[in-house]
Structure formats: structure tokens, C-alpha cells
GROMACS .gro file of C-alpha atoms in nm:
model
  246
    1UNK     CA    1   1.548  -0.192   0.338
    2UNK     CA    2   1.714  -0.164   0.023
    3UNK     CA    3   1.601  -0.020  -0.323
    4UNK     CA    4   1.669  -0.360  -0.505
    5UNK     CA    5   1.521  -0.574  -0.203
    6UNK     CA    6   1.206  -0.340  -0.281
    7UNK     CA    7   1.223  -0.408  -0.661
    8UNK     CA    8   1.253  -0.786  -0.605
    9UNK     CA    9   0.933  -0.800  -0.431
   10UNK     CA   10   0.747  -0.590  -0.665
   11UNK     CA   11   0.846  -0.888  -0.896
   12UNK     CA   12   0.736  -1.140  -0.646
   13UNK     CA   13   0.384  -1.001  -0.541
   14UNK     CA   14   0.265  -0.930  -0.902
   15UNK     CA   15   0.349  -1.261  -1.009
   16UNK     CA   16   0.184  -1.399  -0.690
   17UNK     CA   17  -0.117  -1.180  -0.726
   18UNK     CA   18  -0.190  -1.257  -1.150
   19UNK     CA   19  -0.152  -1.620  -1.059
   20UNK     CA   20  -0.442  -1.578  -0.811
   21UNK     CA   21  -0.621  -1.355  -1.015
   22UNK     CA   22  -0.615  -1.615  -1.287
   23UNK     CA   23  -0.725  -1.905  -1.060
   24UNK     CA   24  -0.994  -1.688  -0.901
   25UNK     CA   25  -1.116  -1.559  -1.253
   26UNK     CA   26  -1.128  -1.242  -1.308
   27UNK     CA   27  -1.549  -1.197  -1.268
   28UNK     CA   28  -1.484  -1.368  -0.872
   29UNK     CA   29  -1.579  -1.107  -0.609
   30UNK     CA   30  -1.294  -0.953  -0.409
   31UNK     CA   31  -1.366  -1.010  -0.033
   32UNK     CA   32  -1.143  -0.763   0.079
   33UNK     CA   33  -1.237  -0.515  -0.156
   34UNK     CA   34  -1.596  -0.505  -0.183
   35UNK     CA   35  -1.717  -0.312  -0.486
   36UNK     CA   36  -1.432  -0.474  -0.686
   37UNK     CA   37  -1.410  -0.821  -0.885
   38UNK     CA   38  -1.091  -0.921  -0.994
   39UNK     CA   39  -1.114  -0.780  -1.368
   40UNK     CA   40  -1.119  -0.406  -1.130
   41UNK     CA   41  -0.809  -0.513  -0.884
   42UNK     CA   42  -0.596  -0.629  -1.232
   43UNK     CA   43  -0.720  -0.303  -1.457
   44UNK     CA   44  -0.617  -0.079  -1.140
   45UNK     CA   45  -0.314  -0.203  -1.020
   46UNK     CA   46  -0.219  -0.264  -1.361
   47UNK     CA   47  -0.251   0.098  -1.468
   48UNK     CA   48  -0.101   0.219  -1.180
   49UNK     CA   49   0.229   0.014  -1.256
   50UNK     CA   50   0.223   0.142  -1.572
   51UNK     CA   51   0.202   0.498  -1.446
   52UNK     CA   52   0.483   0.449  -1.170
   53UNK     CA   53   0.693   0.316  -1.458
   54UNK     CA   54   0.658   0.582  -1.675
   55UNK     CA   55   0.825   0.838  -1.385
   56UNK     CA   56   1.131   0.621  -1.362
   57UNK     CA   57   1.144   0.519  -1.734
   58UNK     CA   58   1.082   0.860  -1.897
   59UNK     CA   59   1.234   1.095  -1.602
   60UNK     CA   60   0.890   1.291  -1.570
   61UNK     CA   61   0.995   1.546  -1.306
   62UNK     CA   62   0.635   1.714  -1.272
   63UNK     CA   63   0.344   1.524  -1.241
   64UNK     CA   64   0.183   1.286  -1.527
   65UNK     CA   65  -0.168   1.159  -1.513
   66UNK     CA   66  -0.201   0.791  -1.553
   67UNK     CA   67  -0.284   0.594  -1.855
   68UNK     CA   68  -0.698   0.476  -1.772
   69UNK     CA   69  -0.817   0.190  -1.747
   70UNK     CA   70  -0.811  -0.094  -2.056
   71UNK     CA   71  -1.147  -0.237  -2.200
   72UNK     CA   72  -1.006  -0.574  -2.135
   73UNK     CA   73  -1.095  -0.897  -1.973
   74UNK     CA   74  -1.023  -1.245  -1.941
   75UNK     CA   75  -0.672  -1.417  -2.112
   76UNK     CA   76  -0.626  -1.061  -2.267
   77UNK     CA   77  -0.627  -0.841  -1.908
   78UNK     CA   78  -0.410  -1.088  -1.803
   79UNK     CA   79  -0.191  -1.067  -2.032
   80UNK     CA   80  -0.210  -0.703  -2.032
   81UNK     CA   81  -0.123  -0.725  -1.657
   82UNK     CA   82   0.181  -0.901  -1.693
   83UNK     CA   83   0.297  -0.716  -1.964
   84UNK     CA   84   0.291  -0.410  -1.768
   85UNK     CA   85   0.431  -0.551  -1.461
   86UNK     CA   86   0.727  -0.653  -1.607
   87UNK     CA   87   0.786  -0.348  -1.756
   88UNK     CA   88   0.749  -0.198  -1.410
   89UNK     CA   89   1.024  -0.456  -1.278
   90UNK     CA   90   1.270  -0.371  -1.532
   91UNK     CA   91   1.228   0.003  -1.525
   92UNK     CA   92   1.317   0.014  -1.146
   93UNK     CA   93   1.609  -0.249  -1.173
   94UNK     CA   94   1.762  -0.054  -1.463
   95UNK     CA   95   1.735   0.280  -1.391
   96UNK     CA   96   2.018   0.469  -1.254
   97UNK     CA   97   2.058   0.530  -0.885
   98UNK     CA   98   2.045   0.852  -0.919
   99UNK     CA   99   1.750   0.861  -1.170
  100UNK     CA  100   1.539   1.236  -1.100
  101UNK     CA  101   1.174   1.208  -1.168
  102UNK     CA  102   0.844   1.322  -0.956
  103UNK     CA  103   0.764   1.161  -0.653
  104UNK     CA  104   0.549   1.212  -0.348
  105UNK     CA  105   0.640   1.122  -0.054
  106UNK     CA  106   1.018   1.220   0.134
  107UNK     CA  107   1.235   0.928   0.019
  108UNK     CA  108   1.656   0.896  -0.004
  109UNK     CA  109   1.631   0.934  -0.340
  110UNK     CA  110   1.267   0.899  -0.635
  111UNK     CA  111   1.375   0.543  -0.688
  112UNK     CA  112   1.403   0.411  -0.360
  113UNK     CA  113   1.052   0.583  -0.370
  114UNK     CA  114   0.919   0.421  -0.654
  115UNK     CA  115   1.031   0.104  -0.554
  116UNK     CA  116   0.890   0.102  -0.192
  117UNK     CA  117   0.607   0.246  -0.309
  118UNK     CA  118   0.490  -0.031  -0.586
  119UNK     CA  119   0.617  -0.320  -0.327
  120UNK     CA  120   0.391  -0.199  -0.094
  121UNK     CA  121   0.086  -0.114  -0.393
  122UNK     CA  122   0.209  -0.482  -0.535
  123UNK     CA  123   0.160  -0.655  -0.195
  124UNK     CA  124  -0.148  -0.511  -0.055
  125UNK     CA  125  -0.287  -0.572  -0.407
  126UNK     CA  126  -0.185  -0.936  -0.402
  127UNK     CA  127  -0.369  -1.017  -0.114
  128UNK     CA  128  -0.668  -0.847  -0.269
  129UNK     CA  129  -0.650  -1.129  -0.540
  130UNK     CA  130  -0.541  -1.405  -0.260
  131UNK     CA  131  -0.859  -1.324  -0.102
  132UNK     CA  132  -1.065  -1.378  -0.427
  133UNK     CA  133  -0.916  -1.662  -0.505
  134UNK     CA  134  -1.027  -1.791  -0.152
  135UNK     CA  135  -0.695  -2.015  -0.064
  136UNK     CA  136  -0.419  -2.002   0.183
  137UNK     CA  137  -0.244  -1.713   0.172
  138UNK     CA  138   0.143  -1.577   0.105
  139UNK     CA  139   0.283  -1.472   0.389
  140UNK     CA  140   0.465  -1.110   0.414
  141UNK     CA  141   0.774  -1.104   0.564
  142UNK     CA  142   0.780  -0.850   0.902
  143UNK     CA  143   1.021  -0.638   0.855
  144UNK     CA  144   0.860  -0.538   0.528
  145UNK     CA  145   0.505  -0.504   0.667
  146UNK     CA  146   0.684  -0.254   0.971
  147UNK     CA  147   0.824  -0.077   0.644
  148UNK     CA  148   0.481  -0.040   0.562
  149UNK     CA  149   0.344   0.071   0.873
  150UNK     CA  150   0.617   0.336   0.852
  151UNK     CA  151   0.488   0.465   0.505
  152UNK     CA  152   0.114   0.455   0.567
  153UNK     CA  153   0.143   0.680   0.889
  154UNK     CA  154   0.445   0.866   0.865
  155UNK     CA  155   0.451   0.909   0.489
  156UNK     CA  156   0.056   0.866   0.309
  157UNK     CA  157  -0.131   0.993   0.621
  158UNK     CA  158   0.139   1.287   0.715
  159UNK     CA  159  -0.045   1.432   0.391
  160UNK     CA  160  -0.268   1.726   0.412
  161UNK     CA  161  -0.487   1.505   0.195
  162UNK     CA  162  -0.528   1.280   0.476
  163UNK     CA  163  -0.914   1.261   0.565
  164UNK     CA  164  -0.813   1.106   0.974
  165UNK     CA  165  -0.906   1.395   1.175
  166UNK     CA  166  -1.077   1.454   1.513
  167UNK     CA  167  -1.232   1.718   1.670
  168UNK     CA  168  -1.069   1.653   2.018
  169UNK     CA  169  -0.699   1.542   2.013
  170UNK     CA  170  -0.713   1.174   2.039
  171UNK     CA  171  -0.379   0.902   2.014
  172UNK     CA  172  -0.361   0.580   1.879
  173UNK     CA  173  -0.090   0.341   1.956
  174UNK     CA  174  -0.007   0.086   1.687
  175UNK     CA  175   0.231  -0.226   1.869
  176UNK     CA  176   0.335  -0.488   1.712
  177UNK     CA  177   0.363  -0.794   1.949
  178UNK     CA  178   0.599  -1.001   1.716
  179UNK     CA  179   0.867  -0.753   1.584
  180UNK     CA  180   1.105  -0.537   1.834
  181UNK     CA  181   1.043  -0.180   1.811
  182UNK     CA  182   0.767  -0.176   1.629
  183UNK     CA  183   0.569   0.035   1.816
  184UNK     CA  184   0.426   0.400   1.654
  185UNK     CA  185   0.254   0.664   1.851
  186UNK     CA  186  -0.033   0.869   1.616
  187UNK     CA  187  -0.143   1.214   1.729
  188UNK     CA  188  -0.500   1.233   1.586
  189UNK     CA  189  -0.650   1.623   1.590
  190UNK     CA  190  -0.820   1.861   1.325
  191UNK     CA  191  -0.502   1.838   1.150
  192UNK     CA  192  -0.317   1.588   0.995
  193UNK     CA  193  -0.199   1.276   1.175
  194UNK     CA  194   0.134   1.322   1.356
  195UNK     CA  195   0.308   0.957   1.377
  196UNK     CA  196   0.635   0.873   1.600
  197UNK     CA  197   0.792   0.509   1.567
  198UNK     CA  198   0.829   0.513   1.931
  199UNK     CA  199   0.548   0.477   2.276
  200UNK     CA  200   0.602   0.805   2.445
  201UNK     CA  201   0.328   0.946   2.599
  202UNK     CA  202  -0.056   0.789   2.676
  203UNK     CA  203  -0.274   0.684   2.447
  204UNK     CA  204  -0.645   0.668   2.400
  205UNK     CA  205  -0.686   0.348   2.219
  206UNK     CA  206  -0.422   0.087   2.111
  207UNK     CA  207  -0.449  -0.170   1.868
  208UNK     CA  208  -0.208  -0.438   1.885
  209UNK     CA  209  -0.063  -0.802   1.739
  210UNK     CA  210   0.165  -0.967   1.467
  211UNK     CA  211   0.296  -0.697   1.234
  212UNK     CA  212   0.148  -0.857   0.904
  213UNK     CA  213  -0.201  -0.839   1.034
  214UNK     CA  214  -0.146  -0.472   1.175
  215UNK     CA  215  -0.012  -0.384   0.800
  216UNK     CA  216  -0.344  -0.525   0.650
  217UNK     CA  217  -0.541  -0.410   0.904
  218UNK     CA  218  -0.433  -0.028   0.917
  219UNK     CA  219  -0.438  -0.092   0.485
  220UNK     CA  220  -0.858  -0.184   0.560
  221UNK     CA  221  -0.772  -0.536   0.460
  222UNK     CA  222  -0.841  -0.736   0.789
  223UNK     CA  223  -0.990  -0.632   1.147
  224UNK     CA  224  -0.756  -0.517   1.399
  225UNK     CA  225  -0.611  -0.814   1.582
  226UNK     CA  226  -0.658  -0.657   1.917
  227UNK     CA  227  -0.811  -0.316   2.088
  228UNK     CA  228  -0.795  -0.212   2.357
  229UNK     CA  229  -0.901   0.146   2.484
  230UNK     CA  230  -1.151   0.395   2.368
  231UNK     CA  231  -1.251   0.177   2.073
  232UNK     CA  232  -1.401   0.430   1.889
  233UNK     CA  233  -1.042   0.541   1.794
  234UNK     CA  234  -0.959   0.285   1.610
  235UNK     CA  235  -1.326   0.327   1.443
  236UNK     CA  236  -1.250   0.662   1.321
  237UNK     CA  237  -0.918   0.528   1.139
  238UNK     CA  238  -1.166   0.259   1.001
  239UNK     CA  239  -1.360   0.482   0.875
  240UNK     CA  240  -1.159   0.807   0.740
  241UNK     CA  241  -0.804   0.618   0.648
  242UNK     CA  242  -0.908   0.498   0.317
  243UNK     CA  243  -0.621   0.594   0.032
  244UNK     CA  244  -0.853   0.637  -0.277
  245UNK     CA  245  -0.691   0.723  -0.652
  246UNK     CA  246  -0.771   1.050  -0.733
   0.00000   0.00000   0.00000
């Protein structure tokens, strides 16, 4: 996918997720996100577009910390919200191709980063707030949620920081069953994951259906659609594959 393709989602999704935020209210539990209510998922993901801004608008090259969390709520987070997500939009569909500033994961260039990354934070995000608000959902389109397959395994969970590890080698299979190709093979061990967008080899557990659901459910945001193997595989990703901000 292209940067600007990226940028005009992030622009989609966080205008989709603060018009379900406001509909939900921002005290209304988030189902998907247990400990949160909607005032957390809008001061987080808020701050955080703020923070990715600031690397493309400022040309940070070393890491920055982010900004905190506001004391806000109500009309005035919401505000707040969109405030900084536009800022976020116009930053990435400004900047210069060939902007340097920090990043962390491999990418063609930092804003093709920043802008996959905050389409991907924007979209999970949004169906956070979707979920709170307790109505149909948006739908994502596939070859963005294989995109995001790509980054969790290949690019979040290639990390040392990556807590998925197992004593005995152990592989997962991810398939989707709608999308060609979109099939990953994930080495598990006592190091970090080692993911392959391809099906070579046996695996120990597979988990397996449309490519939005796989997205949400390898994100912690819906139950695998289908297992089939040694299901305690896909357990141990439940459990140890949460990205937390640190």
C-alpha cells in the first residue's frame, strides 16, 4: 500500500472512531478493552497521535517521550481529540517524502512508517469505540487488515520486546480463508517470534478465517474465528501478545 492510501485512512478511522466515542459517551465501558471507558481509549489514542505527529512535524531523529494524558472529559476531550487528529492528518500529508525522523520498525522510508503505523493504531482504536458504542460496525477493507497482519508479526512481534515465547519450539499458522496469499508461518521458541508470509513447513496449531477477523483477533479484539491443532498455541499468543505503551 501506499503512504497517502495510509494517511487517508488515518483520517477516516479517527473520524469514525470520535463519532462513536461521542454517541457511546465517553463514561460507556469499552467491551473490547476491558479496564478502559471511552474517556481512556480517546485520552490514549489521542496522545499517541499527538506524539507520532510530533516525529514527522518537528524531524525528531532520536526518541521523544509523549505528551501524557489531558485532565479532560466530555465536549472538551472531544474536542481535544479531534484537534489532535487533524493535526496528525496534516503532518503526514504535508511532510516531505523524504522527511528523516525516529521510527521503529524497518519501513521504505519514517513516513511510510508513521503513516502505516497510526492507520493501523487509528483502526484498531476505532473499533475499540465501535464496540462501546454497541452498533454495527465499519468494515476494514482486506488488503489493509493483511497489511496489518504483516506488521504485528513480522514487524511489532519480531521485537526483542516481544513477551510470545515458548519453552519448546512451537508454530502457528495464521490463513486467511478470504484473501489469496495470506497465509504466515510463526516460529514460536525462547526467542522472539520468527514470521514468514508463506505455509512452508508443519504447524502445531492453525487459526484460520476472513482476514478482518484474524487482524482483530491476533490485535486481542475478537476470538479466533477458527482453531484447529494444539489449541494451547493459539492460547499462549492470547495470553503473551499484548502490545502495552511503555
Amino acid at each position: 500500500m501506499e503512504t497517502a492510501e495510509f494517511v487517508e485512512i488515518v483520517d477516516r478511522e479517527g473520524r469514525l472512531l470520535v463519532v462513536a466515542a461521542e454517541e457511546a459517551g465517553t463514561d460507556a465501558k469499552v467491551p473490547t478493552c476491558p479496564d478502559w471507558q471511552v474517556k481512556d481509549l480517546l485520552r490514549h489514542t489521542g496522545m499517541v497521535h499527538r506524539w507520532a505527529a510530533g516525529f514527522v512535524a518537528e524531524g525528531h531523529t532520536s526518541y521523544h517521550p509523549d505528551g501524557g494524558l489531558p485532565d479532560l472529559d466530555g465536549d472538551e476531550l472531544l474536542a481535544w481529540f479531534r484537534e489532535g487528529h487533524r493535526h496528525l492528518v496534516d503532518s503526514l500529508a504535508s511532510a516531505a517524502p523524504d522527511v528523516q525522523c525516529w521510527h521503529f520498525l524497518p519501513a521504505p522510508s519514517p513516513l511510510a512508517f508513521w503513516a502505516r503505523r497510526q492507520a493501523h493504531e487509528t483502526t484498531v482504536h476505532r473499533v475499540d469505540a465501535e464496540s462501546a458504542r454497541g452498533a454495527a460496525q465499519s468494515g476494514i477493507d482486506p488488503g489493509f487488515a493483511a497489511d496489518g497482519i504483516d506488521e504485528l508479526l513480522r514487524g511489532f512481534h519480531a521485537r526483542s520486546t516481544s513477551k510470545v515465547r515458548s519453552d519448546e519450539p512451537r508454530v502457528l499458522r495464521v490463513r486467511a480463508t478470504d484473501t489469496e496469499d495470506a497465509v504466515w508461518t510463526v516460529r514460536l521458541s525462547q526467542e522472539p517470534p520468527v514470521a514468514v508470509r508463506d505455509a512452508t513447513g508443519d504447524a502445531d496449531c492453525e487459526v484460520a478465517g476472513p482476514v478482518a477477523q484474524l487482524y482483530l483477533a491476533l490485535w486481542n479484539r475478537l476470538p479466533f474465528p477458527h482453531v484447529t491443532g494444539d489449541g494451547a498455541v493459539a492460547t499462549l499468543w492470547r495470553e503473551k501478545s499484548a502490545v502495552t505503551w511503555s
